[in-house]
Coordinates of C-alpha atoms and ligand atoms in Angstrom, one line a residue:
Chain R
M1459 CA 67.0 113.4 -142.2
N1460 CA 63.9 111.4 -140.9
W1461 CA 62.1 114.2 -138.6
R1462 CA 59.2 112.0 -137.7
A1463 CA 61.6 109.9 -136.2
I1464 CA 63.0 112.5 -134.1
H1465 CA 59.4 113.6 -133.2
A1466 CA 58.5 110.1 -132.2
I1467 CA 61.4 109.8 -130.0
Y1468 CA 61.1 112.5 -128.2
R1469 CA 57.5 112.5 -127.7
F1470 CA 57.8 109.1 -126.5
E1471 CA 60.6 110.2 -124.0
M1472 CA 58.5 113.2 -123.1
A1473 CA 55.6 111.0 -122.4
R1474 CA 57.9 109.3 -119.9
T1475 CA 58.5 112.1 -118.2
A1476 CA 55.0 113.2 -117.8
R1477 CA 54.0 109.8 -116.3
T1478 CA 56.8 110.7 -113.4
L1479 CA 56.1 114.3 -113.1
M1480 CA 55.4 114.8 -109.8
Q1481 CA 58.3 112.7 -108.5
S1482 CA 60.8 114.1 -111.0
I1483 CA 59.3 118.0 -109.5
L1484 CA 59.1 117.6 -106.1
A1485 CA 62.2 115.9 -105.5
P1486 CA 64.4 118.1 -106.6
V1487 CA 61.9 121.4 -105.6
I1488 CA 62.2 119.7 -101.9
S1489 CA 65.7 119.1 -102.0
T1490 CA 66.5 123.2 -102.9
S1491 CA 64.4 124.4 -100.5
L1492 CA 66.5 122.0 -98.0
Y1493 CA 69.6 123.5 -99.1
F1494 CA 68.2 127.0 -98.3
V1495 CA 67.5 125.9 -94.9
V1496 CA 70.6 124.4 -94.4
F1497 CA 73.3 126.6 -96.3
G1498 CA 71.2 129.6 -96.3
A1499 CA 70.2 129.8 -92.6
A1500 CA 72.9 127.7 -91.0
I1501 CA 76.2 128.9 -92.7
G1502 CA 74.7 132.1 -94.2
S1503 CA 74.4 133.1 -90.4
R1504 CA 78.3 133.1 -90.4
I1505 CA 79.2 133.9 -93.8
T1506 CA 77.0 136.7 -95.0
T1507 CA 78.7 137.6 -98.4
M1508 CA 80.6 136.0 -100.8
E1509 CA 82.4 138.1 -103.9
G1510 CA 80.3 140.9 -102.4
V1511 CA 77.0 138.8 -103.0
D1512 CA 74.6 137.7 -100.5
Y1513 CA 75.3 134.0 -99.3
G1514 CA 71.9 133.0 -100.3
S1515 CA 71.5 134.6 -103.8
F1516 CA 75.3 133.2 -103.9
I1517 CA 74.6 129.9 -104.3
V1518 CA 71.2 130.0 -106.5
P1519 CA 73.5 129.5 -109.7
G1520 CA 75.3 126.4 -108.0
L1521 CA 71.8 124.9 -106.9
I1522 CA 70.6 124.9 -110.4
M1523 CA 73.6 123.7 -111.9
L1524 CA 73.5 120.7 -109.4
T1525 CA 69.9 119.9 -110.4
L1526 CA 71.0 120.3 -114.1
L1527 CA 73.9 118.3 -114.2
M1528 CA 72.3 115.2 -112.4
Q1529 CA 69.0 115.3 -114.1
S1530 CA 70.4 115.7 -117.4
V1531 CA 72.7 112.6 -116.8
M1532 CA 69.8 110.5 -115.0
N1533 CA 67.4 111.2 -117.8
A1534 CA 69.7 110.3 -120.8
S1535 CA 71.4 107.3 -119.5
F1536 CA 68.0 106.0 -118.2
G1537 CA 66.2 107.0 -121.4
I1538 CA 68.7 104.9 -123.6
Y1539 CA 69.5 102.2 -121.3
F1540 CA 66.2 100.8 -120.7
P1541 CA 65.3 99.8 -124.4
K1542 CA 68.6 98.3 -124.2
F1543 CA 67.5 96.5 -120.8
T1544 CA 63.9 95.6 -122.4
G1545 CA 65.1 94.6 -125.4
T1546 CA 63.1 97.2 -127.6
I1547 CA 66.2 99.0 -129.0
Y1548 CA 65.5 96.7 -131.9
E1549 CA 63.0 98.7 -133.1
L1550 CA 65.6 101.6 -133.1
L1551 CA 68.1 99.5 -134.6
S1552 CA 65.7 98.3 -137.6
A1553 CA 64.2 101.1 -138.3
P1554 CA 65.4 103.8 -141.2
I1555 CA 67.0 106.0 -138.8
S1556 CA 70.7 107.1 -138.5
F1557 CA 72.2 107.3 -135.0
I1558 CA 72.0 110.9 -135.3
E1559 CA 68.4 111.0 -135.4
I1560 CA 68.4 108.7 -132.0
V1561 CA 70.8 111.1 -130.4
I1562 CA 68.5 114.3 -131.2
G1563 CA 65.5 112.5 -130.0
Y1564 CA 66.6 111.3 -126.4
V1565 CA 69.2 114.0 -125.7
G1566 CA 66.8 116.4 -126.9
A1567 CA 63.9 115.0 -124.4
A1568 CA 66.3 114.8 -121.7
A1569 CA 67.8 118.2 -121.7
T1570 CA 64.1 119.8 -122.3
K1571 CA 63.5 117.6 -119.1
S1572 CA 66.4 119.4 -117.3
I1573 CA 65.8 122.6 -118.4
I1574 CA 62.6 122.9 -117.2
L1575 CA 63.6 121.5 -113.8
G1576 CA 66.6 124.2 -113.7
L1577 CA 64.0 126.7 -114.0
I1578 CA 61.4 125.4 -111.8
I1579 CA 64.5 125.4 -109.2
L1580 CA 65.1 129.0 -110.1
A1581 CA 61.5 130.0 -109.4
T1582 CA 61.9 128.3 -106.3
S1583 CA 65.1 130.0 -105.2
W1584 CA 63.2 133.2 -105.9
L1585 CA 60.7 132.5 -102.7
F1586 CA 63.7 132.3 -100.6
V1587 CA 66.3 134.6 -101.4
P1588 CA 66.7 137.8 -104.0
V1589 CA 68.0 136.6 -107.4
R1590 CA 69.0 139.0 -109.9
I1591 CA 69.8 137.7 -113.8
A1592 CA 72.7 140.6 -115.0
H1593 CA 72.7 138.5 -118.3
P1594 CA 69.5 136.8 -118.9
V1595 CA 70.5 135.6 -122.6
W1596 CA 73.7 134.5 -121.7
M1597 CA 72.3 132.5 -118.5
I1598 CA 69.9 130.8 -121.0
S1599 CA 72.7 129.8 -123.1
F1600 CA 74.7 128.1 -120.5
L1601 CA 71.5 126.5 -119.3
V1602 CA 70.7 124.9 -122.6
L1603 CA 74.6 124.1 -123.4
T1604 CA 75.0 122.6 -119.9
A1605 CA 71.8 120.5 -120.1
V1606 CA 72.8 119.4 -123.7
T1607 CA 76.5 118.8 -123.1
F1608 CA 75.6 116.3 -119.8
S1609 CA 72.6 115.0 -121.7
L1610 CA 75.4 113.8 -124.4
L1611 CA 76.9 112.4 -121.1
G1612 CA 74.3 110.8 -120.2
F1613 CA 73.3 109.2 -123.3
I1614 CA 76.9 108.0 -123.3
I1615 CA 76.8 106.1 -119.9
G1616 CA 73.3 104.4 -120.4
I1617 CA 74.9 103.0 -123.9
W1618 CA 78.3 102.0 -121.8
A1619 CA 76.2 100.7 -118.7
D1620 CA 75.4 97.1 -118.7
G1621 CA 73.7 96.9 -115.3
F1622 CA 71.4 99.4 -113.2
E1623 CA 74.7 99.9 -110.7
K1624 CA 76.8 101.4 -113.3
L1625 CA 73.7 103.8 -114.0
Q1626 CA 73.8 105.5 -110.7
I1627 CA 77.3 105.3 -109.9
V1628 CA 78.6 107.8 -112.6
P1629 CA 75.9 110.7 -111.1
L1630 CA 76.6 109.5 -107.4
L1631 CA 79.9 109.3 -107.5
I1632 CA 81.2 111.4 -110.2
I1633 CA 78.7 114.4 -110.8
T1634 CA 77.8 115.2 -107.5
P1635 CA 81.1 115.5 -105.5
L1636 CA 82.5 117.2 -108.9
T1637 CA 79.5 119.7 -108.6
F1638 CA 80.2 120.5 -104.9
L1639 CA 84.0 120.7 -105.2
G1640 CA 83.3 123.1 -108.3
G1641 CA 82.3 125.9 -106.5
A1642 CA 78.6 125.4 -106.3
F1643 CA 78.6 126.7 -102.6
Y1644 CA 81.9 128.9 -102.3
S1645 CA 84.0 131.1 -104.6
V1646 CA 86.9 129.0 -105.5
N1647 CA 89.0 132.0 -104.3
V1648 CA 88.5 131.2 -100.6
L1649 CA 89.9 127.9 -100.9
P1650 CA 93.7 127.5 -100.0
P1651 CA 96.1 127.9 -103.4
F1652 CA 96.8 124.0 -103.7
W1653 CA 93.2 123.2 -103.8
Q1654 CA 92.5 126.0 -106.3
V1655 CA 94.6 124.5 -108.6
V1656 CA 93.3 120.9 -108.1
T1657 CA 89.8 122.4 -108.5
F1658 CA 90.4 123.8 -112.0
V1659 CA 90.9 120.2 -113.2
N1660 CA 87.3 119.8 -112.6
P1661 CA 85.3 121.0 -115.6
I1662 CA 82.2 121.4 -113.6
V1663 CA 83.8 124.5 -112.2
Y1664 CA 83.9 126.4 -115.5
L1665 CA 80.1 126.0 -116.1
I1666 CA 79.2 126.7 -112.7
S1667 CA 81.5 130.0 -112.9
G1668 CA 80.2 131.1 -116.1
F1669 CA 76.7 130.6 -115.1
R1670 CA 77.2 132.4 -112.0
W1671 CA 79.1 135.2 -114.0
S1672 CA 75.4 135.5 -115.9
F1673 CA 73.6 136.1 -112.8
Y1674 CA 75.7 138.5 -110.9
E1675 CA 79.1 139.1 -112.9
V1676 CA 81.3 137.5 -110.5
A1677 CA 83.4 134.8 -111.7
D1678 CA 86.5 132.6 -110.7
V1679 CA 87.3 132.1 -114.0
S1680 CA 87.0 134.4 -117.0
V1681 CA 83.5 134.0 -118.9
G1682 CA 85.6 133.2 -122.1
I1683 CA 87.2 130.5 -120.5
S1684 CA 84.1 128.8 -119.4
I1685 CA 82.4 129.2 -122.6
G1686 CA 85.4 127.5 -124.1
M1687 CA 85.2 124.7 -121.6
T1688 CA 82.0 124.0 -121.9
L1689 CA 82.2 123.7 -125.6
A1690 CA 85.4 121.7 -125.7
F1691 CA 83.5 119.5 -123.1
L1692 CA 80.3 119.4 -125.5
V1693 CA 82.7 118.7 -128.1
A1694 CA 84.3 115.8 -126.4
C1695 CA 80.8 114.1 -125.8
I1696 CA 79.9 114.3 -129.8
V1697 CA 82.7 112.3 -130.6
V1698 CA 82.2 109.8 -128.3
V1699 CA 78.9 109.4 -129.6
W1700 CA 79.9 109.7 -132.8
W1701 CA 82.8 107.0 -132.4
I1702 CA 79.7 104.7 -130.5
F1703 CA 77.6 104.8 -133.1
K1704 CA 80.6 104.1 -135.9
T1705 CA 81.3 100.8 -134.1
G1706 CA 77.8 99.8 -132.8
Y1707 CA 79.5 99.8 -129.3
R1708 CA 77.3 97.9 -127.0
L1709 CA 74.4 98.6 -129.4
K1710 CA 75.1 95.8 -131.7
N1711 CA 76.7 92.3 -131.7
Chain T
M438 CA 61.6 88.0 -161.4
Q439 CA 64.5 90.1 -159.6
D440 CA 64.6 88.7 -156.0
I441 CA 63.4 91.2 -153.4
I442 CA 66.1 90.4 -151.0
T443 CA 69.6 89.0 -152.1
V444 CA 72.1 87.6 -149.4
S445 CA 75.5 87.1 -150.6
G446 CA 78.5 85.6 -148.8
L447 CA 76.9 86.6 -145.7
S448 CA 79.2 85.4 -142.5
K449 CA 78.8 86.2 -138.8
T450 CA 81.2 85.2 -136.1
Y451 CA 80.4 86.6 -132.5
A452 CA 82.5 88.4 -130.0
T453 CA 82.5 85.3 -128.3
G454 CA 84.2 83.5 -131.4
F455 CA 81.2 81.6 -132.3
T456 CA 80.4 81.5 -136.2
A457 CA 76.9 81.7 -136.2
L458 CA 76.6 82.1 -140.2
K459 CA 79.0 80.5 -142.9
N460 CA 78.6 82.2 -146.1
V461 CA 74.8 82.0 -146.8
N462 CA 73.5 82.9 -149.9
L463 CA 70.1 83.4 -150.3
G464 CA 67.4 84.9 -152.7
I465 CA 63.9 85.7 -151.3
R466 CA 61.3 86.3 -154.5
R467 CA 59.0 88.9 -154.2
G468 CA 55.6 87.8 -152.7
E469 CA 56.4 84.6 -151.6
I470 CA 56.0 83.0 -148.2
F471 CA 59.5 81.7 -147.3
A472 CA 59.8 79.5 -144.3
L473 CA 63.3 79.3 -142.9
L474 CA 63.7 75.9 -141.0
G475 CA 66.0 75.1 -139.0
P476 CA 67.1 73.5 -135.0
N477 CA 67.7 75.9 -132.1
G478 CA 71.0 77.8 -132.7
A479 CA 70.9 77.2 -136.4
G480 CA 71.3 80.7 -137.0
K481 CA 67.7 82.0 -137.9
T482 CA 67.6 84.9 -135.8
T483 CA 71.1 85.8 -136.6
L484 CA 70.2 86.0 -140.8
I485 CA 67.2 87.9 -139.6
G486 CA 69.0 90.5 -137.3
I487 CA 71.6 91.1 -140.2
V488 CA 69.0 91.5 -143.0
C489 CA 67.0 94.0 -140.6
G490 CA 70.2 96.0 -139.3
T491 CA 70.2 94.6 -135.6
V492 CA 73.2 92.5 -136.1
N493 CA 76.2 93.7 -138.0
P494 CA 77.8 91.1 -140.3
S495 CA 81.4 90.1 -140.0
A496 CA 81.2 89.5 -144.0
G497 CA 78.9 89.8 -147.3
T498 CA 76.3 91.8 -148.2
V499 CA 72.6 91.9 -148.2
T500 CA 70.3 94.0 -151.0
V501 CA 66.7 94.8 -149.9
D502 CA 64.8 95.6 -153.8
G503 CA 68.0 96.8 -154.9
H504 CA 69.2 98.9 -151.7
D505 CA 72.4 97.9 -150.0
N506 CA 70.8 97.4 -146.7
V507 CA 74.4 99.0 -145.1
T508 CA 75.0 102.1 -147.4
D509 CA 71.7 102.7 -148.5
F510 CA 70.1 101.4 -145.1
R511 CA 67.3 103.9 -145.1
A512 CA 65.8 102.7 -148.1
A513 CA 66.2 99.1 -147.4
R514 CA 65.0 99.1 -143.7
S515 CA 62.2 101.2 -144.8
L516 CA 60.2 98.3 -146.3
I517 CA 61.0 96.0 -143.8
G518 CA 58.3 95.0 -140.8
L519 CA 60.2 92.9 -138.2
V520 CA 58.7 91.0 -134.9
P521 CA 61.4 89.6 -133.3
Q522 CA 61.5 86.2 -131.5
E523 CA 61.4 87.5 -128.0
L524 CA 58.6 89.3 -126.3
T525 CA 60.1 92.7 -126.0
T526 CA 57.6 95.4 -125.7
D527 CA 57.3 98.7 -123.7
A528 CA 55.6 98.3 -120.4
F529 CA 54.1 101.9 -119.4
E530 CA 53.1 102.8 -122.7
S531 CA 49.4 101.9 -124.4
V532 CA 49.1 100.0 -127.5
W533 CA 47.7 102.4 -129.3
A534 CA 50.9 104.8 -128.3
T535 CA 53.5 102.1 -129.0
V536 CA 52.1 101.3 -132.4
S537 CA 52.0 104.5 -133.3
F538 CA 55.6 105.3 -132.1
S539 CA 56.4 102.6 -134.3
R540 CA 55.0 104.2 -137.5
G541 CA 56.7 107.7 -136.9
L542 CA 60.1 106.0 -136.1
F543 CA 59.8 104.6 -139.5
G544 CA 59.1 108.3 -141.1
K545 CA 55.5 107.6 -141.9
P546 CA 52.7 110.2 -141.7
K547 CA 49.9 109.7 -138.8
N548 CA 47.3 107.7 -140.0
P549 CA 44.8 107.1 -137.3
A550 CA 42.5 104.9 -139.6
Y551 CA 45.0 102.3 -140.8
I552 CA 46.3 101.8 -137.4
E553 CA 42.4 101.4 -136.7
K554 CA 42.4 98.9 -139.2
I555 CA 45.7 97.0 -137.8
L556 CA 44.6 96.6 -134.5
K557 CA 41.0 95.1 -135.2
D558 CA 42.6 92.6 -137.6
L559 CA 44.5 91.5 -134.7
S560 CA 41.8 91.5 -132.4
L561 CA 43.4 94.2 -130.2
W562 CA 41.0 97.1 -130.6
D563 CA 39.5 96.9 -127.4
K564 CA 42.8 96.9 -125.4
K565 CA 44.2 99.9 -127.3
D566 CA 44.2 101.9 -124.5
N567 CA 45.6 99.4 -121.8
K568 CA 49.2 99.6 -120.8
I569 CA 51.0 96.8 -122.4
M570 CA 52.3 95.5 -119.3
T571 CA 48.8 94.4 -118.5
L572 CA 48.5 92.4 -121.4
S573 CA 48.7 88.6 -121.7
G574 CA 52.0 87.0 -123.8
G575 CA 49.6 86.5 -126.7
M576 CA 48.9 90.0 -126.7
K577 CA 51.7 91.4 -126.8
R578 CA 53.0 88.8 -129.6
R579 CA 49.7 90.8 -131.1
V580 CA 51.1 94.1 -130.2
L581 CA 54.5 93.4 -131.8
I582 CA 52.8 92.3 -134.9
A583 CA 50.9 95.2 -135.2
K584 CA 54.2 97.6 -134.7
A585 CA 55.8 95.7 -137.4
L586 CA 52.9 96.4 -139.7
S587 CA 52.3 99.5 -138.6
H588 CA 54.4 101.3 -141.4
E589 CA 53.3 99.5 -144.0
P590 CA 56.1 97.6 -144.9
K591 CA 56.7 95.4 -147.9
I592 CA 58.3 92.4 -146.5
L593 CA 57.6 91.3 -142.9
F594 CA 59.9 89.1 -141.3
L595 CA 58.3 86.5 -138.1
D596 CA 60.5 85.4 -136.1
E597 CA 59.1 82.2 -134.3
P598 CA 55.9 84.1 -134.1
T599 CA 53.8 81.3 -133.2
A600 CA 56.3 80.0 -129.9
G601 CA 54.2 79.5 -127.2
V602 CA 50.9 80.9 -128.9
D603 CA 47.4 79.8 -128.7
V604 CA 45.2 78.5 -131.2
E605 CA 42.7 81.8 -131.2
L606 CA 46.1 83.8 -132.4
R607 CA 47.4 81.2 -134.4
K608 CA 44.3 81.4 -136.6
D609 CA 44.3 85.3 -136.3
M610 CA 47.6 85.7 -137.5
W611 CA 48.0 83.3 -140.4
Q612 CA 44.8 84.8 -141.6
V613 CA 46.2 88.5 -141.5
V614 CA 49.5 86.7 -143.5
R615 CA 47.1 85.6 -146.1
D616 CA 45.9 88.9 -146.3
L617 CA 49.2 90.7 -146.6
R618 CA 50.3 87.9 -148.8
A619 CA 47.5 88.6 -150.9
A620 CA 48.6 92.2 -151.1
G621 CA 51.5 91.5 -152.4
V622 CA 53.7 91.4 -149.1
T623 CA 56.4 89.0 -148.8
I624 CA 56.8 87.0 -145.9
I625 CA 59.7 85.6 -144.2
L626 CA 59.2 83.4 -141.2
T627 CA 61.0 81.1 -139.4
T628 CA 58.9 78.3 -137.1
H629 CA 59.1 75.0 -134.8
Y630 CA 55.8 74.2 -136.4
I631 CA 56.7 72.0 -139.3
E632 CA 52.8 71.8 -140.0
E633 CA 52.9 75.7 -140.4
A634 CA 55.3 76.0 -142.9
E635 CA 53.6 73.1 -144.9
D636 CA 50.3 75.2 -144.8
M637 CA 51.7 78.6 -145.5
A638 CA 55.1 78.5 -147.4
D639 CA 55.6 78.8 -151.0
R640 CA 59.3 77.8 -150.3
I641 CA 61.1 76.5 -147.7
G642 CA 64.9 76.6 -146.6
V643 CA 66.4 74.7 -144.2
I644 CA 69.2 76.1 -142.2
S645 CA 71.5 73.8 -139.9
K646 CA 75.0 74.8 -138.2
G647 CA 74.6 78.1 -139.5
E648 CA 74.6 77.1 -143.4
I649 CA 71.6 76.8 -145.7
I650 CA 71.4 73.0 -146.4
L651 CA 68.7 73.6 -149.0
V652 CA 66.1 75.9 -150.5
E653 CA 62.9 74.3 -152.4
E654 CA 59.8 74.9 -153.8
K655 CA 57.3 73.3 -150.7
K656 CA 55.7 70.9 -153.1
E657 CA 59.0 70.1 -155.0
L658 CA 60.7 69.3 -151.5
M659 CA 57.4 67.1 -150.6
R660 CA 57.4 65.0 -153.4
K661 CA 61.3 65.2 -154.1
L662 CA 62.5 63.9 -150.5
G663 CA 59.4 62.6 -149.3
Q664 CA 59.1 58.8 -148.1
K665 CA 55.8 57.5 -149.0
R666 CA 54.1 54.9 -146.9
L667 CA 51.9 51.9 -147.9
T668 CA 49.5 50.8 -145.3
L669 CA 47.6 47.4 -146.2
Q670 CA 44.7 46.5 -143.6
L671 CA 45.1 42.8 -143.3
Q672 CA 42.3 40.4 -143.5
E673 CA 43.7 38.3 -140.6
R674 CA 46.0 39.4 -137.8
L675 CA 49.3 38.2 -137.9
S676 CA 51.4 37.3 -134.4
S677 CA 54.4 38.1 -136.3
L678 CA 55.9 39.1 -139.6
P679 CA 56.7 36.0 -141.4
A680 CA 60.2 34.9 -142.1
G681 CA 61.3 35.3 -145.9
L682 CA 59.1 38.2 -147.0
F683 CA 60.3 40.6 -149.6
G684 CA 61.4 44.2 -148.2
A685 CA 61.6 42.8 -144.6
S686 CA 63.5 46.0 -143.0
Q687 CA 61.2 48.4 -144.5
L688 CA 57.8 46.6 -143.1
S689 CA 56.7 47.0 -139.9
L690 CA 53.6 45.2 -138.2
S691 CA 50.9 47.1 -136.1
N692 CA 50.8 46.3 -132.5
D693 CA 47.6 44.4 -132.9
G694 CA 48.9 42.7 -135.7
D695 CA 46.2 43.9 -138.5
E696 CA 48.0 46.5 -140.3
L697 CA 51.4 46.1 -142.2
T698 CA 53.5 49.3 -143.2
Y699 CA 55.7 49.4 -145.8
T700 CA 57.9 52.6 -146.3
Y701 CA 59.4 53.2 -149.4
D702 CA 61.4 56.4 -151.3
T703 CA 59.2 57.7 -154.3
Q704 CA 62.6 58.6 -155.6
A705 CA 64.2 55.5 -156.1
E706 CA 64.3 53.5 -159.2
R707 CA 61.8 50.8 -158.1
T708 CA 59.6 51.1 -154.9
G709 CA 59.3 47.6 -154.8
I710 CA 55.6 47.4 -154.3
T711 CA 55.1 44.7 -157.0
R712 CA 57.3 42.3 -155.2
L713 CA 56.0 42.7 -152.2
L714 CA 52.9 42.4 -153.0
A715 CA 53.8 39.3 -155.1
S716 CA 55.4 38.1 -151.8
L717 CA 52.6 38.6 -149.4
N718 CA 50.5 36.8 -151.9
E719 CA 53.1 33.9 -151.8
A720 CA 53.0 33.6 -148.0
G721 CA 49.0 33.7 -148.1
I722 CA 48.6 37.1 -146.7
R723 CA 45.6 38.9 -147.5
F724 CA 44.3 42.3 -147.2
R725 CA 41.2 44.2 -147.1
D726 CA 42.4 47.5 -148.1
L727 CA 45.3 49.6 -148.7
S728 CA 46.7 53.4 -148.7
T729 CA 49.7 55.3 -149.2
K730 CA 50.5 58.4 -147.4
Q731 CA 53.4 61.1 -148.1
S732 CA 55.3 61.6 -145.1
S733 CA 55.4 64.8 -143.7
L734 CA 57.8 68.1 -143.8
E735 CA 58.4 67.5 -140.1
E736 CA 60.0 63.9 -141.0
I737 CA 61.6 65.3 -144.2
F738 CA 63.0 67.9 -141.9
V739 CA 64.2 65.7 -139.3
G740 CA 65.8 63.3 -142.0
L741 CA 67.8 66.1 -143.3
V742 CA 69.4 67.8 -140.6
H743 CA 70.2 64.2 -139.2
Q744 CA 71.8 63.6 -142.5
D745 CA 73.9 66.7 -142.3
R746 CA 74.9 66.4 -138.3
N747 CA 76.2 63.2 -139.6
G748 CA 78.0 64.5 -142.1
G749 CA 76.1 63.2 -144.8
A750 CA 75.4 63.9 -148.1
K751 CA 73.8 67.4 -148.7
Ligands
ADP348 N1 75.2 87.9 -128.8 C1 75.9 86.8 -129.3 N2 76.8 86.2 -128.9 C2 77.1 85.2 -129.2 N3 76.6 84.3 -129.4 C3 75.4 84.4 -130.2 C4 74.7 85.5 -129.9 N4 73.6 85.4 -129.9 C5 73.3 84.2 -130.8 N5 74.6 83.4 -130.5 C6 75.0 81.9 -130.9 O1 75.0 82.0 -132.4 C7 74.0 80.7 -132.8 C8 73.0 80.9 -133.3 O2 71.6 81.9 -132.7 P1 70.4 82.4 -133.5 O3 70.6 83.0 -134.9 O4 69.7 83.0 -132.3 O5 69.9 80.9 -133.8 P2 68.3 80.6 -134.0 O6 67.2 81.5 -134.2 O7 68.2 79.6 -135.3 O8 67.9 79.5 -132.7 C9 73.6 80.2 -131.6 O9 74.7 78.9 -131.1 C10 73.8 81.1 -130.2 O10 74.3 80.8 -129.3
MG349 MG1 66.0 82.2 -132.7

C-alpha cells in the first residue's frame, strides 16, 4: 500500500474543499434553515407530531441525510471527473499506485467533507428545534457508512460521466427525489398501503429510517434491516468500483 | 549491458478499431538519450502511454529495469517520469503544491530542498506560489517537467517537449536533460524538431504507421543513410547546365549560376566524383572552391518515411 500516495490525493482533495469552503458550507446551512422555516413553521403548524416526535425534530435526521447524500455524490463525482476532464488523470494512471489507493484517497476526502457538512447541519438544526440523540455511536456509524457508500457511488458516476450534464443529472434526478420519497420529511406509515410498498424499493428509506432510529428510536423498518441494506449497498458500490478498475472502464484506452 | 526498457511484440488497437501499433519491438539502453521520430499519428504517444501505464496494450509486454509493467507495475512505474504531450495541468493549485503532490503520489518522502532545486533549474522558483492557471504555456510546460522530475525518476519520457515552446525554455530544458543524462538518467523523447534529435540523441528510432522502421546509433544513421552534397563555386557564371556533363540527373545549378551542386550517396560503390570532375574539365568549366556537406537528419528522415509510404524497402 502506497500510503504517501493516498495522503497526497486526500490532501489535494481537501485543499480543493478548503478553497470553496464558504460556499460549501453556506449553501446547505441556508437551505436547511429554509426547510425549517417552510416545513417546521408552515407544515408543522398542522402536523404537530410524527410517530410521537415533535415534527420539527422529526425531520432533522432526514435533512442531514439529504445533505449527506447530495454532498457525498457531488464531491466524489466531481473529484474524479475533473482530472478526467482536464487530462491530469495521466498522472494517477502512471503513478505506482493501485486503484485501491486512488479510491481511498478520493472517496475518503469526499466522505470527510460530507460528514463535516452533516455535522454542521446537525448543529444548525439545534438552533431551531430540540434534538435528542438516543444512540450517538449508531448515529455516527450510519453517518460514516452512508457518506462512504454514497461517495463511492459518486466516484462511479464521475468515472461514468462524459459530460458535466451527467454529473448533475444523478444527484438532481435520482438522489433528491429518492430522498424526498424516502421518508425524509414523514413517516412511511402515513402513506397509503400501495405507496408504502413502492417506498420499500427505495434504498434511501432504509438509510433514513435507521438514521432516525439512532436519534429518536422510531423507525419505518427494523434497524437490523437498515444496517443490512446499507451494507449491501456499500458492497454493491465496491463491486462496481472493482470492476471499473479491473477493466479500466472509461479510464484507459 | 541489459536494456533498461524492453518492449516485445507490442500491439495496440483502439476501441475505434484503429491499429496504432503493430508488433513493436524495442530496447532502450541504460543511460542513453533515445529520440523517437515519426510523423503525426505514427504511434509515438501510444507507445509511451503503454510503457507508462496510461494506455492498455492489446498484445505484447513491457519490462522496465526487469519489472513487468503490468504484473509488477509499482516497481516499474516508480522508475519513470512522464512529461505528456498535452499541457494537462491543474488550474487552482500553486506550482509548489502540484509538484509536491506528484512526489507524494510516487510514494517518496517529502524533500523540500530537492523540489526547490528542480524549480530553480527550470526557472520556476519565483513562480512557486502562483496558481498554475496564471502561467503562460511555456511555464506550464516547465511545471509538467518539474512534476515528472519530482520523484527522482531513473527514466524520463518527454513527449514532444518543445512543441510550441520558446527558445529560452528549449535552452533550459536541454540543459536539464544533459544534466540528467550526466547523472545516469535514461531519456526517451519524441520531437518534431529533428535538429534537436540530432543535437541531443545517442540513438534514434523512426516510427511510421505504428511500425518501428529503424533503430540506429545517430552517428551511424547519419553516416549510413546520409547523402552528401558537393558544392562547386564556379569561376564564371553559367546560364544553364551544358549538355553532356557526367551525372546530369544529380547536378543542379544555383539561381545566379555561380554554384553547381552534386548530390551523391556515400554508400554507393562509386560516388562519381572523379568522373564528374573530369567531365567538368573537358567542358572547360573551372571552379574557385569546393565543399561537401552531410545531409541533415531531417532529410534522411523525410526520405525514409517517404520510402516507407511508397511501400519501398525498409
Ligand atoms: N483514444 C484513441 N482512440 C482511437 N484512436 C486513437 C486514440 N488515440 C490515438 N489514436 C490514433 O492512433 C494513432 C497514433 O496516435 P499517437 O500515438 O497519438 O501518434 P503520435 O504521437 O505519433 O502523433 C493516430 O492515428 C490516432 O488518431
Ligand atoms: Mg503524440
